[in-house]
Coordinates of C-alpha atoms in Angstrom, one line a residue:
Chain A
M1 CA 12.0 31.6 -33.0
S2 CA 11.6 32.6 -29.5
H3 CA 14.6 30.6 -27.1
L4 CA 14.5 29.4 -23.6
L5 CA 17.7 31.1 -22.1
A6 CA 19.2 30.0 -18.6
R7 CA 22.3 30.2 -16.6
F8 CA 23.0 28.3 -13.5
D9 CA 26.1 28.3 -11.7
V10 CA 26.0 26.7 -8.4
R11 CA 28.1 24.3 -5.9
F12 CA 26.2 21.3 -4.2
P13 CA 27.7 19.3 -1.8
A14 CA 27.7 16.7 -4.2
F15 CA 28.6 18.3 -7.6
H16 CA 29.1 21.4 -9.2
L17 CA 26.4 22.5 -11.7
D18 CA 27.7 25.0 -14.4
V19 CA 25.2 25.2 -17.4
D20 CA 24.4 28.1 -19.9
V21 CA 21.3 26.9 -21.7
D22 CA 20.0 28.2 -25.2
V23 CA 17.1 25.8 -26.6
P24 CA 14.1 26.9 -28.8
M25 CA 10.9 27.2 -27.7
S26 CA 9.5 24.3 -29.7
G27 CA 9.6 20.4 -29.7
I28 CA 11.0 18.3 -27.5
T29 CA 14.5 18.5 -26.0
A30 CA 15.6 15.8 -24.0
I31 CA 18.4 16.5 -21.3
F32 CA 20.2 13.6 -21.1
G33 CA 23.0 12.2 -19.1
P34 CA 24.3 9.5 -16.7
S35 CA 23.0 9.3 -13.0
G36 CA 24.5 11.8 -11.0
S37 CA 25.1 14.5 -13.7
G38 CA 22.6 16.9 -12.6
K39 CA 19.8 16.6 -15.0
T40 CA 17.3 16.8 -12.3
T41 CA 19.0 19.3 -10.7
L42 CA 18.8 21.5 -14.1
L43 CA 15.3 21.0 -14.1
R44 CA 14.5 21.7 -10.7
C45 CA 16.5 25.3 -11.4
L46 CA 14.7 25.8 -14.6
A47 CA 11.2 25.1 -12.6
G48 CA 12.6 27.7 -9.6
L49 CA 12.2 24.7 -7.1
E50 CA 15.7 25.3 -6.2
R51 CA 17.1 28.9 -5.7
V52 CA 20.3 29.4 -7.3
P53 CA 22.3 32.6 -6.5
N54 CA 23.1 34.5 -9.7
G55 CA 20.8 32.2 -11.4
F56 CA 19.3 33.7 -14.9
M57 CA 16.2 32.2 -16.7
Q58 CA 14.2 33.6 -19.4
F59 CA 11.5 32.3 -21.4
G60 CA 10.9 34.1 -24.4
T61 CA 10.6 37.4 -23.5
D62 CA 9.4 36.8 -20.0
V63 CA 12.2 37.1 -17.5
W64 CA 11.5 34.5 -14.7
Q65 CA 14.6 34.4 -12.6
D66 CA 17.2 37.4 -12.4
E67 CA 19.2 37.1 -9.3
K68 CA 21.0 40.2 -10.2
I69 CA 17.7 42.3 -9.5
G70 CA 16.7 39.8 -6.9
L71 CA 14.1 38.4 -9.0
C72 CA 13.0 34.7 -9.0
L73 CA 9.4 33.8 -9.6
P74 CA 8.0 31.0 -7.5
L75 CA 6.9 27.8 -9.4
Y76 CA 3.5 28.6 -8.7
K77 CA 3.7 31.9 -10.8
R78 CA 5.4 30.6 -14.0
P79 CA 3.1 28.7 -16.7
I80 CA 5.2 25.4 -16.1
G81 CA 3.9 22.0 -16.0
Y82 CA 6.1 19.6 -14.2
V83 CA 5.9 16.0 -14.0
F84 CA 7.9 14.3 -11.5
Q85 CA 9.9 11.1 -11.2
E86 CA 7.0 9.7 -9.0
P87 CA 3.5 10.6 -9.9
R88 CA 2.8 12.4 -6.7
L89 CA -0.8 12.8 -7.0
F90 CA -3.0 13.5 -3.8
P91 CA -4.0 11.1 -1.9
H92 CA -6.8 12.3 -1.0
Y93 CA -8.4 13.1 -3.9
N94 CA -9.6 11.1 -6.7
V95 CA -8.6 11.2 -10.1
R96 CA -11.2 13.8 -11.1
A97 CA -10.0 15.8 -8.5
N98 CA -6.4 15.5 -8.9
L99 CA -6.7 16.5 -12.8
L100 CA -8.9 19.6 -11.7
Y101 CA -6.6 20.7 -9.0
G102 CA -4.5 23.1 -11.4
Y103 CA -7.4 23.5 -13.8
N104 CA -9.5 25.4 -11.4
R105 CA -6.5 27.3 -10.4
V106 CA -6.2 28.8 -13.7
P107 CA -7.8 31.7 -14.9
S108 CA -10.5 30.9 -17.6
E109 CA -9.2 33.2 -20.2
A110 CA -5.9 31.9 -19.9
R111 CA -7.0 27.8 -20.2
R112 CA -6.4 26.5 -23.7
I113 CA -6.7 22.8 -22.7
D114 CA -9.7 21.1 -21.7
I115 CA -10.3 18.3 -19.8
E116 CA -11.4 16.1 -22.4
Q117 CA -9.1 16.5 -25.0
V118 CA -6.5 15.3 -22.1
V119 CA -8.7 12.6 -21.1
D120 CA -8.5 11.3 -24.6
I121 CA -5.0 11.8 -25.6
L122 CA -4.0 10.2 -22.0
G123 CA -6.8 7.5 -22.5
I124 CA -8.0 8.0 -18.8
D125 CA -11.8 8.3 -19.1
H126 CA -12.6 5.0 -17.6
L127 CA -10.4 6.3 -14.5
L128 CA -11.9 9.4 -13.5
E129 CA -14.0 8.5 -10.6
R130 CA -11.5 6.1 -9.3
R131 CA -9.3 6.6 -5.7
I132 CA -5.5 7.1 -6.8
Q133 CA -4.7 3.9 -4.7
K134 CA -6.7 2.0 -7.2
L135 CA -4.6 2.7 -10.1
S136 CA -1.5 1.0 -11.6
G137 CA 1.8 2.8 -11.8
G138 CA 1.4 3.8 -15.5
E139 CA -2.1 4.8 -14.9
Q140 CA -0.6 7.2 -12.4
Q141 CA 1.8 9.0 -14.4
R142 CA -0.7 9.2 -17.3
V143 CA -3.2 11.0 -14.4
A144 CA -0.2 13.3 -13.4
I145 CA 0.8 14.1 -17.1
G146 CA -2.6 15.2 -17.3
R147 CA -3.0 17.1 -14.1
A148 CA 0.2 19.0 -15.4
L149 CA -1.2 19.7 -19.1
L150 CA -4.6 21.1 -17.7
T151 CA -2.8 24.2 -16.4
S152 CA -2.4 25.3 -19.8
P153 CA 1.6 25.2 -19.4
K154 CA 3.8 27.1 -21.8
L155 CA 6.5 25.1 -20.8
L156 CA 6.5 21.0 -19.8
L157 CA 9.1 19.7 -17.7
L158 CA 9.1 15.9 -17.6
D159 CA 11.8 14.4 -14.9
E160 CA 12.2 10.7 -16.1
P161 CA 8.2 10.2 -16.2
L162 CA 8.8 6.6 -17.0
A163 CA 11.8 5.7 -14.8
S164 CA 9.9 3.8 -12.3
L165 CA 7.8 1.7 -14.8
D166 CA 8.3 -1.3 -16.4
I167 CA 9.1 -1.9 -20.2
Q168 CA 5.8 -2.4 -21.1
R169 CA 4.1 0.6 -19.3
K170 CA 6.9 2.5 -20.9
Q171 CA 6.1 1.4 -24.7
E172 CA 2.5 2.4 -23.5
L173 CA 3.1 5.8 -22.4
L174 CA 5.8 6.8 -25.2
P175 CA 2.9 7.3 -27.6
F176 CA 1.2 9.5 -25.3
I177 CA 3.9 11.9 -25.0
R178 CA 4.7 12.1 -28.4
R179 CA 1.1 12.8 -29.3
L180 CA 0.4 15.4 -26.7
H181 CA 3.4 17.0 -27.7
E182 CA 2.3 16.9 -31.5
E183 CA -1.6 17.7 -30.7
L184 CA -1.0 20.3 -27.9
R185 CA 2.6 22.4 -29.1
I186 CA 3.8 22.7 -26.1
P187 CA 7.6 23.0 -25.7
V188 CA 8.7 20.0 -23.6
M189 CA 12.1 19.5 -21.6
Y190 CA 12.6 15.7 -21.3
V191 CA 15.3 14.4 -18.8
S192 CA 16.1 11.0 -19.2
H193 CA 18.9 8.5 -18.8
A194 CA 17.3 6.0 -21.0
I195 CA 18.5 6.2 -24.5
A196 CA 15.6 4.5 -26.1
E197 CA 13.1 7.0 -24.9
I198 CA 15.3 9.8 -26.4
L199 CA 15.7 8.0 -29.6
Q200 CA 11.8 7.9 -29.8
L201 CA 11.0 11.2 -28.4
A202 CA 13.5 14.0 -28.6
D203 CA 13.9 16.4 -31.3
R204 CA 17.0 17.8 -29.8
V205 CA 19.5 16.8 -27.0
V206 CA 21.5 18.5 -24.3
L207 CA 24.0 16.5 -23.0
L208 CA 25.2 16.7 -19.3
K209 CA 28.1 15.3 -17.9
E210 CA 29.2 15.9 -14.4
G211 CA 27.3 19.2 -14.1
K212 CA 28.1 20.7 -17.4
I213 CA 26.6 20.5 -21.1
A214 CA 28.9 18.8 -22.8
A215 CA 27.3 19.0 -25.9
A216 CA 23.8 20.0 -27.6
G217 CA 22.2 20.0 -30.9
A218 CA 19.3 18.5 -33.0
L219 CA 19.0 14.7 -32.1
N220 CA 20.0 13.3 -35.6
E221 CA 23.1 15.3 -35.8
M222 CA 24.2 14.6 -32.1
F223 CA 23.8 10.8 -32.9
T224 CA 25.6 10.9 -35.9
S225 CA 28.1 13.2 -35.0
L226 CA 31.4 11.2 -35.4
Q227 CA 33.0 13.0 -32.5
F228 CA 29.9 12.4 -30.0
R229 CA 28.7 9.1 -31.2
G230 CA 30.6 7.6 -28.5
H231 CA 29.2 9.2 -25.4
F232 CA 26.0 8.1 -25.6
G233 CA 26.4 4.6 -25.5
A234 CA 24.7 4.2 -28.5
H235 CA 27.3 4.3 -31.2
R236 CA 25.3 1.8 -33.3
I237 CA 22.9 4.2 -34.3
G238 CA 23.4 5.6 -38.0
A239 CA 20.6 7.9 -38.6
I240 CA 17.4 8.9 -37.3
L241 CA 14.7 10.1 -39.5
D242 CA 11.4 11.2 -39.4
A243 CA 10.0 10.0 -42.6
R244 CA 6.2 10.4 -44.2
V245 CA 4.2 7.2 -45.1
A246 CA 4.0 7.5 -48.8
A247 CA 2.0 4.3 -49.6
H248 CA 1.4 0.6 -48.4
E249 CA 2.1 -2.3 -50.7
T250 CA 0.3 -4.7 -48.8
Q251 CA 0.9 -7.6 -51.6
Y252 CA 4.7 -7.6 -50.5
G253 CA 4.0 -6.6 -46.8
L254 CA 5.7 -3.4 -46.9
T255 CA 5.1 0.0 -46.2
Q256 CA 6.9 3.2 -48.3
L257 CA 8.0 6.1 -46.4
E258 CA 9.4 8.8 -47.9
F259 CA 12.3 11.1 -47.0
N260 CA 13.7 13.6 -48.9
G261 CA 12.1 13.0 -52.2
Q262 CA 13.6 9.2 -51.6
S263 CA 12.0 5.8 -50.8
L264 CA 13.0 3.5 -47.8
F265 CA 10.7 0.8 -47.3
V266 CA 9.7 -1.0 -44.1
P267 CA 7.5 -4.0 -42.9
L268 CA 4.1 -3.0 -43.3
Q269 CA 3.1 -0.7 -40.5
S270 CA -0.5 0.4 -39.4
V271 CA 0.0 4.0 -39.9
S272 CA -2.0 6.0 -42.3
V273 CA -0.7 7.5 -45.3
G274 CA 0.7 11.1 -45.0
Q275 CA 1.5 10.5 -41.1
V276 CA 5.4 11.1 -40.0
M277 CA 7.0 8.3 -38.5
R278 CA 10.3 8.1 -36.8
V279 CA 12.6 5.3 -38.0
H280 CA 16.1 4.4 -37.0
I281 CA 19.1 2.9 -39.2
L282 CA 22.1 1.4 -37.6
S283 CA 25.2 2.2 -38.9
S284 CA 26.4 -1.5 -39.4
D285 CA 23.2 -2.0 -41.6
V286 CA 24.6 0.5 -44.2
S287 CA 27.3 -0.3 -47.0
V288 CA 28.5 2.2 -49.3
V289 CA 28.4 1.8 -53.0
I290 CA 29.7 3.3 -55.9
G291 CA 27.8 2.7 -59.1
R292 CA 24.4 3.8 -60.4
T293 CA 21.0 3.5 -58.7
D294 CA 19.7 1.3 -61.1
C295 CA 22.2 -1.5 -60.5
P296 CA 20.2 -4.5 -60.1
T297 CA 20.4 -5.6 -56.2
S298 CA 18.0 -7.3 -53.7
V299 CA 18.5 -4.1 -51.3
L300 CA 15.2 -2.0 -51.3
N301 CA 16.5 0.9 -49.7
I302 CA 19.3 2.8 -51.8
L303 CA 19.7 6.2 -51.2
E304 CA 21.9 8.9 -53.1
A305 CA 24.5 10.3 -50.7
T306 CA 27.8 12.5 -50.3
I307 CA 30.3 11.8 -48.0
V308 CA 31.1 14.4 -45.6
E309 CA 33.7 13.2 -43.0
I310 CA 35.3 9.8 -42.3
Q311 CA 36.9 8.6 -39.1
A312 CA 38.7 5.5 -38.3
I313 CA 37.3 3.9 -35.3
D314 CA 40.2 1.3 -34.8
Q315 CA 42.2 -0.9 -36.5
S316 CA 39.9 -2.6 -38.8
S317 CA 36.8 -0.3 -39.0
V318 CA 35.6 3.0 -40.0
D319 CA 32.7 5.5 -39.5
V320 CA 31.6 7.4 -42.7
L321 CA 29.3 10.1 -42.2
L322 CA 27.0 10.6 -45.5
D323 CA 24.6 13.6 -46.2
I324 CA 21.4 12.1 -47.4
G325 CA 19.5 15.4 -46.9
A326 CA 20.0 13.9 -43.2
P327 CA 23.2 12.6 -41.7
L328 CA 23.7 9.1 -42.1
V329 CA 27.0 7.1 -40.8
A330 CA 27.9 3.8 -42.5
S331 CA 30.2 1.5 -40.4
I332 CA 32.2 0.3 -42.9
T333 CA 35.8 -1.6 -43.0
R334 CA 38.9 0.0 -43.3
K335 CA 39.8 -2.5 -46.2
S336 CA 36.4 -1.4 -47.9
L337 CA 37.6 2.0 -47.5
V338 CA 40.9 1.7 -49.0
I339 CA 39.6 -0.5 -52.2
L340 CA 37.0 1.8 -52.9
G341 CA 38.8 4.7 -51.9
L342 CA 36.4 6.9 -50.1
K343 CA 36.9 10.4 -50.2
P344 CA 35.0 13.5 -48.4
G345 CA 33.0 15.4 -51.0
Q346 CA 32.7 12.0 -53.1
R347 CA 29.1 10.9 -54.4
V348 CA 28.1 7.0 -53.5
L349 CA 24.6 5.2 -52.5
A350 CA 24.1 4.0 -49.4
H351 CA 22.6 0.6 -49.1
I352 CA 20.4 0.1 -46.3
K353 CA 19.8 -3.4 -45.4
A354 CA 17.6 -2.8 -42.1
I355 CA 15.4 -0.2 -40.8
A356 CA 14.8 -0.5 -37.2
L357 CA 11.2 0.6 -35.8
N358 CA 10.5 1.9 -32.2
E359 CA 9.3 -1.1 -30.9
E360 CA 12.5 -3.0 -31.7
L361 CA 14.4 0.1 -29.8
M362 CA 12.8 -0.8 -26.6
A363 CA 13.5 -4.4 -26.3
Chain B
M1 CA -22.5 11.5 38.4
G2 CA -24.9 12.6 41.6
A3 CA -21.7 12.6 43.6
L4 CA -20.7 15.8 41.8
T5 CA -21.6 19.2 43.4
D6 CA -22.2 22.3 41.5
L7 CA -18.1 23.1 42.3
D8 CA -17.4 20.2 40.4
L9 CA -19.5 20.6 37.7
S10 CA -17.8 24.4 37.4
A11 CA -14.4 22.9 37.5
L12 CA -15.2 20.2 34.6
W13 CA -16.3 23.5 32.8
V14 CA -13.1 25.6 33.6
S15 CA -11.3 22.4 32.4
V16 CA -13.2 21.8 29.4
R17 CA -12.8 25.8 28.3
L18 CA -9.1 25.8 29.3
A19 CA -8.3 22.4 27.3
T20 CA -10.0 23.9 24.4
M21 CA -8.3 27.3 24.7
T22 CA -5.1 26.1 24.8
V23 CA -5.2 23.4 22.2
V24 CA -6.7 26.3 19.7
V25 CA -3.4 28.6 20.9
L26 CA -1.4 25.6 19.9
L27 CA -2.7 24.8 16.7
I28 CA -2.2 28.0 15.5
V29 CA 1.3 28.5 17.1
G30 CA 2.6 25.1 16.4
T31 CA 1.6 24.4 13.0
P32 CA 4.2 26.9 11.6
L33 CA 6.4 25.9 14.2
A34 CA 6.0 22.1 13.6
W35 CA 6.5 22.9 9.9
W36 CA 9.7 24.6 10.5
L37 CA 11.0 21.9 12.7
A38 CA 10.0 19.4 10.2
H39 CA 11.5 21.0 7.3
T40 CA 14.5 23.3 8.3
R41 CA 18.0 22.4 8.1
S42 CA 19.4 25.2 10.5
R43 CA 21.6 24.3 13.3
I44 CA 19.2 25.6 16.1
R45 CA 16.7 23.1 15.2
P46 CA 17.7 20.6 18.1
I47 CA 18.0 23.4 20.5
V48 CA 14.5 24.2 19.5
E49 CA 13.4 20.4 19.5
A50 CA 14.6 20.0 23.3
A51 CA 12.8 23.2 24.4
V52 CA 9.6 22.2 23.2
A53 CA 10.2 18.9 24.5
L54 CA 11.4 20.2 28.1
P55 CA 7.7 20.0 29.8
I56 CA 7.7 16.3 29.4
V57 CA 10.6 15.7 31.8
L58 CA 10.5 18.9 33.9
P59 CA 8.4 18.6 37.3
P60 CA 5.4 20.9 36.8
T61 CA 6.4 22.9 39.9
V62 CA 9.4 24.1 37.9
L63 CA 7.6 25.1 34.9
G64 CA 4.7 26.5 37.1
F65 CA 7.3 28.7 39.2
Y66 CA 8.9 30.1 36.4
I67 CA 5.7 30.9 34.8
L68 CA 4.2 32.4 38.0
V69 CA 7.0 34.8 38.3
A70 CA 7.2 35.8 34.6
L71 CA 3.2 36.6 34.6
G72 CA 3.4 38.0 38.2
P73 CA 3.1 42.1 38.4
Y74 CA 6.9 42.2 38.4
G75 CA 7.9 39.7 35.8
P76 CA 8.6 40.5 32.3
L77 CA 5.1 39.7 30.8
G78 CA 3.4 41.5 34.2
R79 CA 5.3 44.5 33.4
F80 CA 4.3 44.8 29.8
A81 CA 0.8 44.1 30.0
D82 CA 0.8 46.2 33.2
L83 CA -1.5 43.9 35.1
S84 CA -0.8 40.5 37.1
L85 CA -1.6 37.3 35.1
A86 CA -0.9 35.4 38.0
F87 CA -4.0 33.2 39.4
T88 CA -6.3 34.1 36.4
F89 CA -8.0 31.9 33.6
T90 CA -5.8 33.6 30.8
G91 CA -2.6 33.1 32.9
L92 CA -4.0 29.3 33.2
V93 CA -4.0 29.4 29.4
I94 CA -0.7 30.7 28.9
A95 CA 1.0 28.2 31.5
S96 CA -0.9 25.1 29.6
V97 CA 0.3 26.5 26.5
F98 CA 4.0 25.6 27.6
Y99 CA 2.8 22.8 29.5
S100 CA 1.2 21.0 26.5
M101 CA 3.2 21.9 23.8
P102 CA 5.3 18.8 23.2
F103 CA 1.8 16.7 23.0
V104 CA 0.7 19.2 19.9
I105 CA 4.4 20.0 18.3
Q106 CA 5.5 16.5 18.6
P107 CA 2.4 14.7 16.5
L108 CA 2.3 17.7 14.0
Q109 CA 6.0 17.5 13.3
S110 CA 6.1 13.9 12.5
A111 CA 2.9 14.0 10.3
F112 CA 4.9 16.8 8.3
E113 CA 8.1 14.9 8.0
A114 CA 6.0 12.2 6.6
V115 CA 4.3 14.1 4.1
G116 CA 7.4 15.8 3.1
K117 CA 8.1 18.4 0.6
A118 CA 6.8 16.4 -2.3
P119 CA 3.4 17.2 -2.5
L120 CA 3.9 20.6 -1.9
E121 CA 6.1 20.9 -4.7
A122 CA 3.4 19.1 -7.1
A123 CA 0.9 21.4 -5.4
W124 CA 2.8 24.7 -6.7
S125 CA 3.4 23.2 -10.1
L126 CA -0.2 23.3 -10.3
R127 CA -0.3 27.0 -9.7
A128 CA -1.4 26.8 -5.9
S129 CA 0.2 29.4 -3.8
K130 CA 1.9 28.6 -0.7
W131 CA -0.9 28.7 1.7
D132 CA -3.4 27.3 -1.1
A133 CA -0.9 24.2 -0.9
F134 CA -0.9 24.1 2.8
V135 CA -4.6 24.3 3.2
T136 CA -5.6 21.8 0.5
V137 CA -2.8 19.5 0.1
I138 CA -0.6 19.2 3.1
S139 CA -3.4 19.5 6.0
P140 CA -5.3 16.9 4.6
I141 CA -2.8 14.5 4.2
A142 CA -1.5 15.2 7.7
L143 CA -4.8 14.9 9.0
R144 CA -4.0 11.9 11.2
G145 CA -1.3 14.1 12.9
Y146 CA -3.7 16.9 13.5
I147 CA -6.3 14.6 15.1
S148 CA -3.4 13.3 17.4
A149 CA -2.4 16.8 18.2
I150 CA -5.8 17.8 19.1
V151 CA -6.7 14.8 21.2
L152 CA -3.2 14.7 22.9
G153 CA -3.3 18.2 23.9
F154 CA -6.5 18.4 24.9
A155 CA -6.4 15.5 26.9
H156 CA -3.0 16.6 28.8
T157 CA -4.3 19.8 29.6
M158 CA -7.4 18.4 31.0
G159 CA -5.0 16.4 33.1
E160 CA -2.6 18.8 34.4
F161 CA -2.1 19.7 38.1
G162 CA 1.1 21.1 39.1
V163 CA 1.0 24.2 36.8
V164 CA -2.3 24.8 37.5
L165 CA -1.8 24.8 41.2
M166 CA 1.5 27.0 40.9
V167 CA 0.0 29.5 38.3
G168 CA -3.9 29.4 38.6
G169 CA -4.1 28.6 42.3
S170 CA -7.9 27.0 42.7
I171 CA -10.2 29.4 42.6
P172 CA -13.8 28.4 42.3
G173 CA -15.3 29.3 38.8
Q174 CA -11.9 30.8 37.4
T175 CA -8.7 28.7 37.9
R176 CA -9.9 25.3 39.6
V177 CA -10.2 22.6 37.4
L178 CA -11.0 18.9 37.7
S179 CA -7.6 17.9 38.9
T180 CA -7.1 20.4 41.6
T181 CA -10.6 19.6 42.5
I182 CA -9.9 16.5 43.4
F183 CA -6.9 17.5 45.6
E184 CA -9.5 19.7 47.5
H185 CA -11.8 16.7 48.1
V186 CA -9.0 14.6 49.6
E187 CA -8.0 17.4 52.0
V188 CA -10.8 17.4 53.6
M189 CA -11.6 13.6 53.7
E190 CA -14.3 13.6 50.6
Y191 CA -13.3 10.6 49.5
A192 CA -16.7 9.5 47.6
Q193 CA -16.4 13.0 45.6
A194 CA -13.0 12.6 44.9
H195 CA -13.5 9.1 43.6
A196 CA -16.3 10.1 41.2
I197 CA -13.9 12.6 39.8
S198 CA -11.0 10.2 39.5
A199 CA -13.1 7.6 37.8
F200 CA -14.3 10.0 35.1
M201 CA -10.9 11.5 34.5
L202 CA -9.4 7.8 34.2
A203 CA -12.2 6.8 31.8
F204 CA -12.1 9.6 29.9
S205 CA -8.2 9.7 29.5
F206 CA -8.5 5.9 28.3
L207 CA -11.1 6.4 25.9
V208 CA -9.1 9.3 24.4
L209 CA -6.1 7.3 24.1
L210 CA -7.7 4.5 22.7
A211 CA -9.4 6.9 19.9
V212 CA -6.0 8.3 19.2
Y213 CA -4.4 4.3 18.5
I214 CA -7.5 3.2 16.5
T215 CA -7.3 6.7 14.5
N216 CA -3.5 6.2 13.9
R217 CA -4.2 2.6 12.6
R218 CA -7.1 2.9 10.6
F219 CA -8.4 6.5 9.7
P220 CA -8.4 6.7 6.1
I221 CA -7.2 10.0 4.5
H222 CA -10.2 10.2 2.0
V223 CA -11.8 13.7 1.6
S224 CA -13.6 13.9 -1.6

């Protein structure tokens, strides 16, 4: 698979950015870290908005920046869609003219996305003739995303596009971002310091700390890595699963999801069969059971698992990393660990008492 | 305006031509300079800003004197062009450009500072080249600044006196402008004619400033 490669090593007055980026050109990559860790600067470097001495950036086979030979394509020559923290819409144009600004500047043979498609995905049909000043913050940000998409970018850079919005607007925009990615297949770099956004959107995480990449990898592996769990301020996450909707059991008010040939039940969802849903499991909601699958229990969600790693957290509790075809962490007491005699490599059952859905994460 | 003679009308025409030329030259030279001043982090910025602002505080005779020397047959400009620009309309335009510079640069600079770099970066991200972005995004957003700059630059050039007298003299049809005409009338005790032109200048200047203040408060920056 082709990759995005970038190297930047530059001292700013406030901090030292020193990164070596290598991410696949697919899916949503979250650039995550505390405020001031250099997320926005990294994104601006990737866009060519900050000219970095000795900088290097390659997108697939296209080299966009190689300061060794004095090459640095300006942003307007890179096939990048950029959405800033603020919408930055042009106040002297209405919504339609804003959307068409970039579209009209792309040669017709390079256009892969048309207005109807974007207007439909973002739900901004009724806003087209409005003045920018008459839009709410969420609407403005949607237009800004649409405007960027209409340049048919090969890479989409989103710099905390939801940061200035309240929770309700965020919740309204997140599905749009997920959807545009699913429908348009554009690789996305998504800067955020909000863990809930990343848990809902990202496929992969780059963790930035004080200008350096502290860790990088697939979202579910990063958040279940016993080593890194603490870094994210989301140490309660036990698993992030993209599961397919297998059936609806309306008589019980349940939806059956399928993951790796195993079943998971969640409260009834208004998602059609065959679609993929992202669900989260808190590590404290997972218990480890030694026994057979057909043992009678009230717990519906029972998965076959193998113990991968065990790590002590404090005097009384331990984290157990399980393999269910994906990583799953169970937080249990040290006493249980000793009584059950759990060891890496052992086959066990994971009982999951509750499964969190996206909406609950934001609240 | 029955009191105006043909000479007065030709002075009005010279004044208008001079002010128009000056503003056109200043917009062309001033836009990049004002943009640079608004966005540079260079250490020489305050020096340039002070130099641009000089005509506001300098006696016009001082400015006029040096421009006269520079434009004369033995001055650097005169030698370079191998002709004397002193006491010509062209010389007057050059002098006015310096004299009215702050009145065009400063409104443009503050307009560019207010616009900031954000819309420019947004335009770049939408495939607009630097020039394209400036024309289609920055200048419309900075439209008020341009209107202020044009109006103030024009009005200030219409009202200049000392520099004109030093550099242009008062040659009818060439370098005699409205303000010097008033002086000429007073010199020969033609108070009625001096009064007519003065009253016109007063009303003109007031209306111009009024237009600027109303514009600054209310002008909407919608184009499409």
